[in-house]
Amino acid sequence: MHFTFVLQLLQIIFNSPWRVLRAHVCYVGCSVSVTLSCLGLISFSYFDPSETLTSDFIMS
């Protein structure tokens, strides 16, 4: 299943013109980087070490 998907992807890559392929790569790269940065911001805001340390310090 996964192997056929990879083969289809390779077929699409080799059949598509370079400009279209480059646009697809840029689009996917931008999507991935935006998603990763959003996840990083969310995890950083949830797991901010300084915030938890100060709140623990105030509680004690």
PDB file of N, CA and C in Angstrom:
ATOM      1  N   MET A   1       0.840  -1.197   0.000  1.00  0.00           N
ATOM      2  CA  MET A   1       0.000   0.000   0.000  1.00  0.00           C
ATOM      3  C   MET A   1       0.877   1.251   0.000  1.00  0.00           C
ATOM      4  N   HIS A   2       1.772   1.320   0.985  1.00  0.00           N
ATOM      5  CA  HIS A   2       2.661   2.478   1.091  1.00  0.00           C
ATOM      6  C   HIS A   2       3.636   2.507  -0.079  1.00  0.00           C
ATOM      7  N   PHE A   3       4.071   1.335  -0.514  1.00  0.00           N
ATOM      8  CA  PHE A   3       5.038   1.257  -1.607  1.00  0.00           C
ATOM      9  C   PHE A   3       4.419   1.750  -2.914  1.00  0.00           C
ATOM     10  N   THR A   4       3.156   1.368  -3.165  1.00  0.00           N
ATOM     11  CA  THR A   4       2.480   1.832  -4.382  1.00  0.00           C
ATOM     12  C   THR A   4       2.270   3.335  -4.334  1.00  0.00           C
ATOM     13  N   PHE A   5       2.005   3.865  -3.141  1.00  0.00           N
ATOM     14  CA  PHE A   5       1.860   5.313  -3.003  1.00  0.00           C
ATOM     15  C   PHE A   5       3.162   6.019  -3.360  1.00  0.00           C
ATOM     16  N   VAL A   6       4.278   5.461  -2.901  1.00  0.00           N
ATOM     17  CA  VAL A   6       5.584   6.049  -3.232  1.00  0.00           C
ATOM     18  C   VAL A   6       5.831   5.968  -4.735  1.00  0.00           C
ATOM     19  N   LEU A   7       5.466   4.856  -5.349  1.00  0.00           N
ATOM     20  CA  LEU A   7       5.641   4.717  -6.797  1.00  0.00           C
ATOM     21  C   LEU A   7       4.791   5.731  -7.545  1.00  0.00           C
ATOM     22  N   GLN A   8       3.542   5.920  -7.106  1.00  0.00           N
ATOM     23  CA  GLN A   8       2.682   6.913  -7.740  1.00  0.00           C
ATOM     24  C   GLN A   8       3.272   8.303  -7.588  1.00  0.00           C
ATOM     25  N   LEU A   9       3.799   8.580  -6.405  1.00  0.00           N
ATOM     26  CA  LEU A   9       4.401   9.889  -6.154  1.00  0.00           C
ATOM     27  C   LEU A   9       5.596  10.114  -7.074  1.00  0.00           C
ATOM     28  N   LEU A  10       6.442   9.097  -7.214  1.00  0.00           N
ATOM     29  CA  LEU A  10       7.596   9.211  -8.111  1.00  0.00           C
ATOM     30  C   LEU A  10       7.145   9.408  -9.554  1.00  0.00           C
ATOM     31  N   GLN A  11       6.084   8.701  -9.933  1.00  0.00           N
ATOM     32  CA  GLN A  11       5.566   8.836 -11.294  1.00  0.00           C
ATOM     33  C   GLN A  11       5.072  10.260 -11.529  1.00  0.00           C
ATOM     34  N   ILE A  12       4.348  10.812 -10.565  1.00  0.00           N
ATOM     35  CA  ILE A  12       3.863  12.186 -10.673  1.00  0.00           C
ATOM     36  C   ILE A  12       5.037  13.147 -10.767  1.00  0.00           C
ATOM     37  N   ILE A  13       6.057  12.925  -9.950  1.00  0.00           N
ATOM     38  CA  ILE A  13       7.219  13.821  -9.942  1.00  0.00           C
ATOM     39  C   ILE A  13       7.924  13.783 -11.294  1.00  0.00           C
ATOM     40  N   PHE A  14       8.100  12.575 -11.849  1.00  0.00           N
ATOM     41  CA  PHE A  14       8.845  12.469 -13.107  1.00  0.00           C
ATOM     42  C   PHE A  14       8.013  12.925 -14.296  1.00  0.00           C
ATOM     43  N   ASN A  15       6.676  12.842 -14.182  1.00  0.00           N
ATOM     44  CA  ASN A  15       5.825  13.250 -15.301  1.00  0.00           C
ATOM     45  C   ASN A  15       5.567  14.748 -15.308  1.00  0.00           C
ATOM     46  N   SER A  16       5.619  15.374 -14.155  1.00  0.00           N
ATOM     47  CA  SER A  16       5.269  16.786 -14.095  1.00  0.00           C
ATOM     48  C   SER A  16       6.436  17.643 -14.563  1.00  0.00           C
ATOM     49  N   PRO A  17       6.151  18.783 -15.180  1.00  0.00           N
ATOM     50  CA  PRO A  17       7.215  19.712 -15.554  1.00  0.00           C
ATOM     51  C   PRO A  17       7.928  20.258 -14.324  1.00  0.00           C
ATOM     52  N   TRP A  18       9.132  20.768 -14.549  1.00  0.00           N
ATOM     53  CA  TRP A  18       9.967  21.178 -13.429  1.00  0.00           C
ATOM     54  C   TRP A  18       9.359  22.350 -12.680  1.00  0.00           C
ATOM     55  N   ARG A  19       8.726  23.288 -13.414  1.00  0.00           N
ATOM     56  CA  ARG A  19       8.176  24.469 -12.755  1.00  0.00           C
ATOM     57  C   ARG A  19       7.027  24.075 -11.822  1.00  0.00           C
ATOM     58  N   VAL A  20       6.163  23.178 -12.313  1.00  0.00           N
ATOM     59  CA  VAL A  20       5.045  22.717 -11.487  1.00  0.00           C
ATOM     60  C   VAL A  20       5.569  21.966 -10.272  1.00  0.00           C
ATOM     61  N   LEU A  21       6.570  21.128 -10.512  1.00  0.00           N
ATOM     62  CA  LEU A  21       7.157  20.355  -9.412  1.00  0.00           C
ATOM     63  C   LEU A  21       7.762  21.281  -8.370  1.00  0.00           C
ATOM     64  N   ARG A  22       8.460  22.307  -8.841  1.00  0.00           N
ATOM     65  CA  ARG A  22       9.086  23.233  -7.903  1.00  0.00           C
ATOM     66  C   ARG A  22       8.022  23.982  -7.109  1.00  0.00           C
ATOM     67  N   ALA A  23       6.919  24.331  -7.770  1.00  0.00           N
ATOM     68  CA  ALA A  23       5.825  24.994  -7.063  1.00  0.00           C
ATOM     69  C   ALA A  23       5.234  24.065  -6.005  1.00  0.00           C
ATOM     70  N   HIS A  24       5.070  22.785  -6.361  1.00  0.00           N
ATOM     71  CA  HIS A  24       4.549  21.813  -5.394  1.00  0.00           C
ATOM     72  C   HIS A  24       5.498  21.667  -4.211  1.00  0.00           C
ATOM     73  N   VAL A  25       6.788  21.583  -4.492  1.00  0.00           N
ATOM     74  CA  VAL A  25       7.777  21.426  -3.421  1.00  0.00           C
ATOM     75  C   VAL A  25       7.767  22.649  -2.507  1.00  0.00           C
ATOM     76  N   CYS A  26       7.690  23.837  -3.109  1.00  0.00           N
ATOM     77  CA  CYS A  26       7.640  25.056  -2.300  1.00  0.00           C
ATOM     78  C   CYS A  26       6.384  25.072  -1.443  1.00  0.00           C
ATOM     79  N   TYR A  27       5.251  24.675  -2.043  1.00  0.00           N
ATOM     80  CA  TYR A  27       3.988  24.678  -1.305  1.00  0.00           C
ATOM     81  C   TYR A  27       4.035  23.704  -0.139  1.00  0.00           C
ATOM     82  N   VAL A  28       4.526  22.497  -0.400  1.00  0.00           N
ATOM     83  CA  VAL A  28       4.607  21.492   0.662  1.00  0.00           C
ATOM     84  C   VAL A  28       5.587  21.941   1.742  1.00  0.00           C
ATOM     85  N   GLY A  29       6.726  22.492   1.310  1.00  0.00           N
ATOM     86  CA  GLY A  29       7.713  22.958   2.282  1.00  0.00           C
ATOM     87  C   GLY A  29       7.164  24.068   3.156  1.00  0.00           C
ATOM     88  N   CYS A  30       6.446  25.011   2.530  1.00  0.00           N
ATOM     89  CA  CYS A  30       5.852  26.102   3.309  1.00  0.00           C
ATOM     90  C   CYS A  30       4.807  25.559   4.271  1.00  0.00           C
ATOM     91  N   SER A  31       3.979  24.632   3.799  1.00  0.00           N
ATOM     92  CA  SER A  31       2.947  24.062   4.667  1.00  0.00           C
ATOM     93  C   SER A  31       3.574  23.357   5.860  1.00  0.00           C
ATOM     94  N   VAL A  32       4.615  22.575   5.596  1.00  0.00           N
ATOM     95  CA  VAL A  32       5.271  21.832   6.675  1.00  0.00           C
ATOM     96  C   VAL A  32       5.922  22.785   7.668  1.00  0.00           C
ATOM     97  N   SER A  33       6.604  23.809   7.155  1.00  0.00           N
ATOM     98  CA  SER A  33       7.289  24.735   8.060  1.00  0.00           C
ATOM     99  C   SER A  33       6.285  25.533   8.882  1.00  0.00           C
ATOM    100  N   VAL A  34       5.172  25.949   8.258  1.00  0.00           N
ATOM    101  CA  VAL A  34       4.145  26.687   9.001  1.00  0.00           C
ATOM    102  C   VAL A  34       3.529  25.790  10.067  1.00  0.00           C
ATOM    103  N   THR A  35       3.247  24.534   9.699  1.00  0.00           N
ATOM    104  CA  THR A  35       2.669  23.608  10.672  1.00  0.00           C
ATOM    105  C   THR A  35       3.626  23.370  11.829  1.00  0.00           C
ATOM    106  N   LEU A  36       4.903  23.176  11.526  1.00  0.00           N
ATOM    107  CA  LEU A  36       5.892  22.937  12.577  1.00  0.00           C
ATOM    108  C   LEU A  36       6.046  24.155  13.478  1.00  0.00           C
ATOM    109  N   SER A  37       6.046  25.345  12.884  1.00  0.00           N
ATOM    110  CA  SER A  37       6.200  26.543  13.712  1.00  0.00           C
ATOM    111  C   SER A  37       4.970  26.746  14.584  1.00  0.00           C
ATOM    112  N   CYS A  38       3.784  26.451  14.045  1.00  0.00           N
ATOM    113  CA  CYS A  38       2.570  26.560  14.864  1.00  0.00           C
ATOM    114  C   CYS A  38       2.612  25.560  16.014  1.00  0.00           C
ATOM    115  N   LEU A  39       3.025  24.326  15.721  1.00  0.00           N
ATOM    116  CA  LEU A  39       3.133  23.322  16.774  1.00  0.00           C
ATOM    117  C   LEU A  39       4.174  23.735  17.803  1.00  0.00           C
ATOM    118  N   GLY A  40       5.278  24.298  17.325  1.00  0.00           N
ATOM    119  CA  GLY A  40       6.318  24.743  18.247  1.00  0.00           C
ATOM    120  C   GLY A  40       5.825  25.864  19.141  1.00  0.00           C
ATOM    121  N   LEU A  41       5.069  26.801  18.563  1.00  0.00           N
ATOM    122  CA  LEU A  41       4.529  27.898  19.364  1.00  0.00           C
ATOM    123  C   LEU A  41       3.551  27.369  20.401  1.00  0.00           C
ATOM    124  N   ILE A  42       2.689  26.430  19.981  1.00  0.00           N
ATOM    125  CA  ILE A  42       1.701  25.880  20.909  1.00  0.00           C
ATOM    126  C   ILE A  42       2.404  25.144  22.045  1.00  0.00           C
ATOM    127  N   SER A  43       3.355  24.272  21.694  1.00  0.00           N
ATOM    128  CA  SER A  43       4.038  23.493  22.727  1.00  0.00           C
ATOM    129  C   SER A  43       4.870  24.411  23.619  1.00  0.00           C
ATOM    130  N   PHE A  44       5.456  25.462  23.035  1.00  0.00           N
ATOM    131  CA  PHE A  44       6.263  26.371  23.842  1.00  0.00           C
ATOM    132  C   PHE A  44       5.379  27.152  24.809  1.00  0.00           C
ATOM    133  N   SER A  45       4.197  27.568  24.354  1.00  0.00           N
ATOM    134  CA  SER A  45       3.320  28.327  25.239  1.00  0.00           C
ATOM    135  C   SER A  45       2.749  27.425  26.332  1.00  0.00           C
ATOM    136  N   TYR A  46       2.592  26.128  26.029  1.00  0.00           N
ATOM    137  CA  TYR A  46       2.063  25.219  27.040  1.00  0.00           C
ATOM    138  C   TYR A  46       3.156  24.756  28.000  1.00  0.00           C
ATOM    139  N   PHE A  47       4.346  24.533  27.474  1.00  0.00           N
ATOM    140  CA  PHE A  47       5.425  23.967  28.281  1.00  0.00           C
ATOM    141  C   PHE A  47       6.551  24.973  28.469  1.00  0.00           C
ATOM    142  N   ASP A  48       6.205  26.196  28.799  1.00  0.00           N
ATOM    143  CA  ASP A  48       7.234  27.205  29.020  1.00  0.00           C
ATOM    144  C   ASP A  48       7.879  26.943  30.376  1.00  0.00           C
ATOM    145  N   PRO A  49       9.169  26.596  30.427  1.00  0.00           N
ATOM    146  CA  PRO A  49       9.785  26.214  31.708  1.00  0.00           C
ATOM    147  C   PRO A  49       9.846  27.374  32.691  1.00  0.00           C
ATOM    148  N   SER A  50      10.106  28.581  32.207  1.00  0.00           N
ATOM    149  CA  SER A  50      10.223  29.709  33.133  1.00  0.00           C
ATOM    150  C   SER A  50       8.877  30.004  33.786  1.00  0.00           C
ATOM    151  N   GLU A  51       7.798  29.834  33.009  1.00  0.00           N
ATOM    152  CA  GLU A  51       6.476  30.118  33.549  1.00  0.00           C
ATOM    153  C   GLU A  51       6.139  29.141  34.672  1.00  0.00           C
ATOM    154  N   THR A  52       6.407  27.854  34.455  1.00  0.00           N
ATOM    155  CA  THR A  52       6.087  26.867  35.477  1.00  0.00           C
ATOM    156  C   THR A  52       6.973  27.069  36.706  1.00  0.00           C
ATOM    157  N   LEU A  53       8.221  27.445  36.492  1.00  0.00           N
ATOM    158  CA  LEU A  53       9.117  27.666  37.623  1.00  0.00           C
ATOM    159  C   LEU A  53       8.633  28.837  38.472  1.00  0.00           C
ATOM    160  N   THR A  54       8.254  29.936  37.819  1.00  0.00           N
ATOM    161  CA  THR A  54       7.813  31.100  38.590  1.00  0.00           C
ATOM    162  C   THR A  54       6.498  30.810  39.290  1.00  0.00           C
ATOM    163  N   SER A  55       5.593  30.070  38.633  1.00  0.00           N
ATOM    164  CA  SER A  55       4.319  29.775  39.280  1.00  0.00           C
ATOM    165  C   SER A  55       4.544  28.849  40.476  1.00  0.00           C
ATOM    166  N   ASP A  56       5.448  27.880  40.355  1.00  0.00           N
ATOM    167  CA  ASP A  56       5.767  27.009  41.483  1.00  0.00           C
ATOM    168  C   ASP A  56       6.403  27.813  42.610  1.00  0.00           C
ATOM    169  N   PHE A  57       7.246  28.748  42.243  1.00  0.00           N
ATOM    170  CA  PHE A  57       7.921  29.561  43.245  1.00  0.00           C
ATOM    171  C   PHE A  57       6.909  30.429  43.988  1.00  0.00           C
ATOM    172  N   ILE A  58       5.943  30.984  43.261  1.00  0.00           N
ATOM    173  CA  ILE A  58       4.931  31.830  43.898  1.00  0.00           C
ATOM    174  C   ILE A  58       4.034  30.981  44.791  1.00  0.00           C
ATOM    175  N   MET A  59       3.705  29.767  44.343  1.00  0.00           N
ATOM    176  CA  MET A  59       2.826  28.905  45.127  1.00  0.00           C
ATOM    177  C   MET A  59       3.505  28.525  46.442  1.00  0.00           C
ATOM    178  N   SER A  60       4.776  28.271  46.411  1.00  0.00           N
ATOM    179  CA  SER A  60       5.477  27.882  47.632  1.00  0.00           C
ATOM    180  C   SER A  60       5.817  29.145  48.414  1.00  0.00           C
TER     181      SER A  60
END
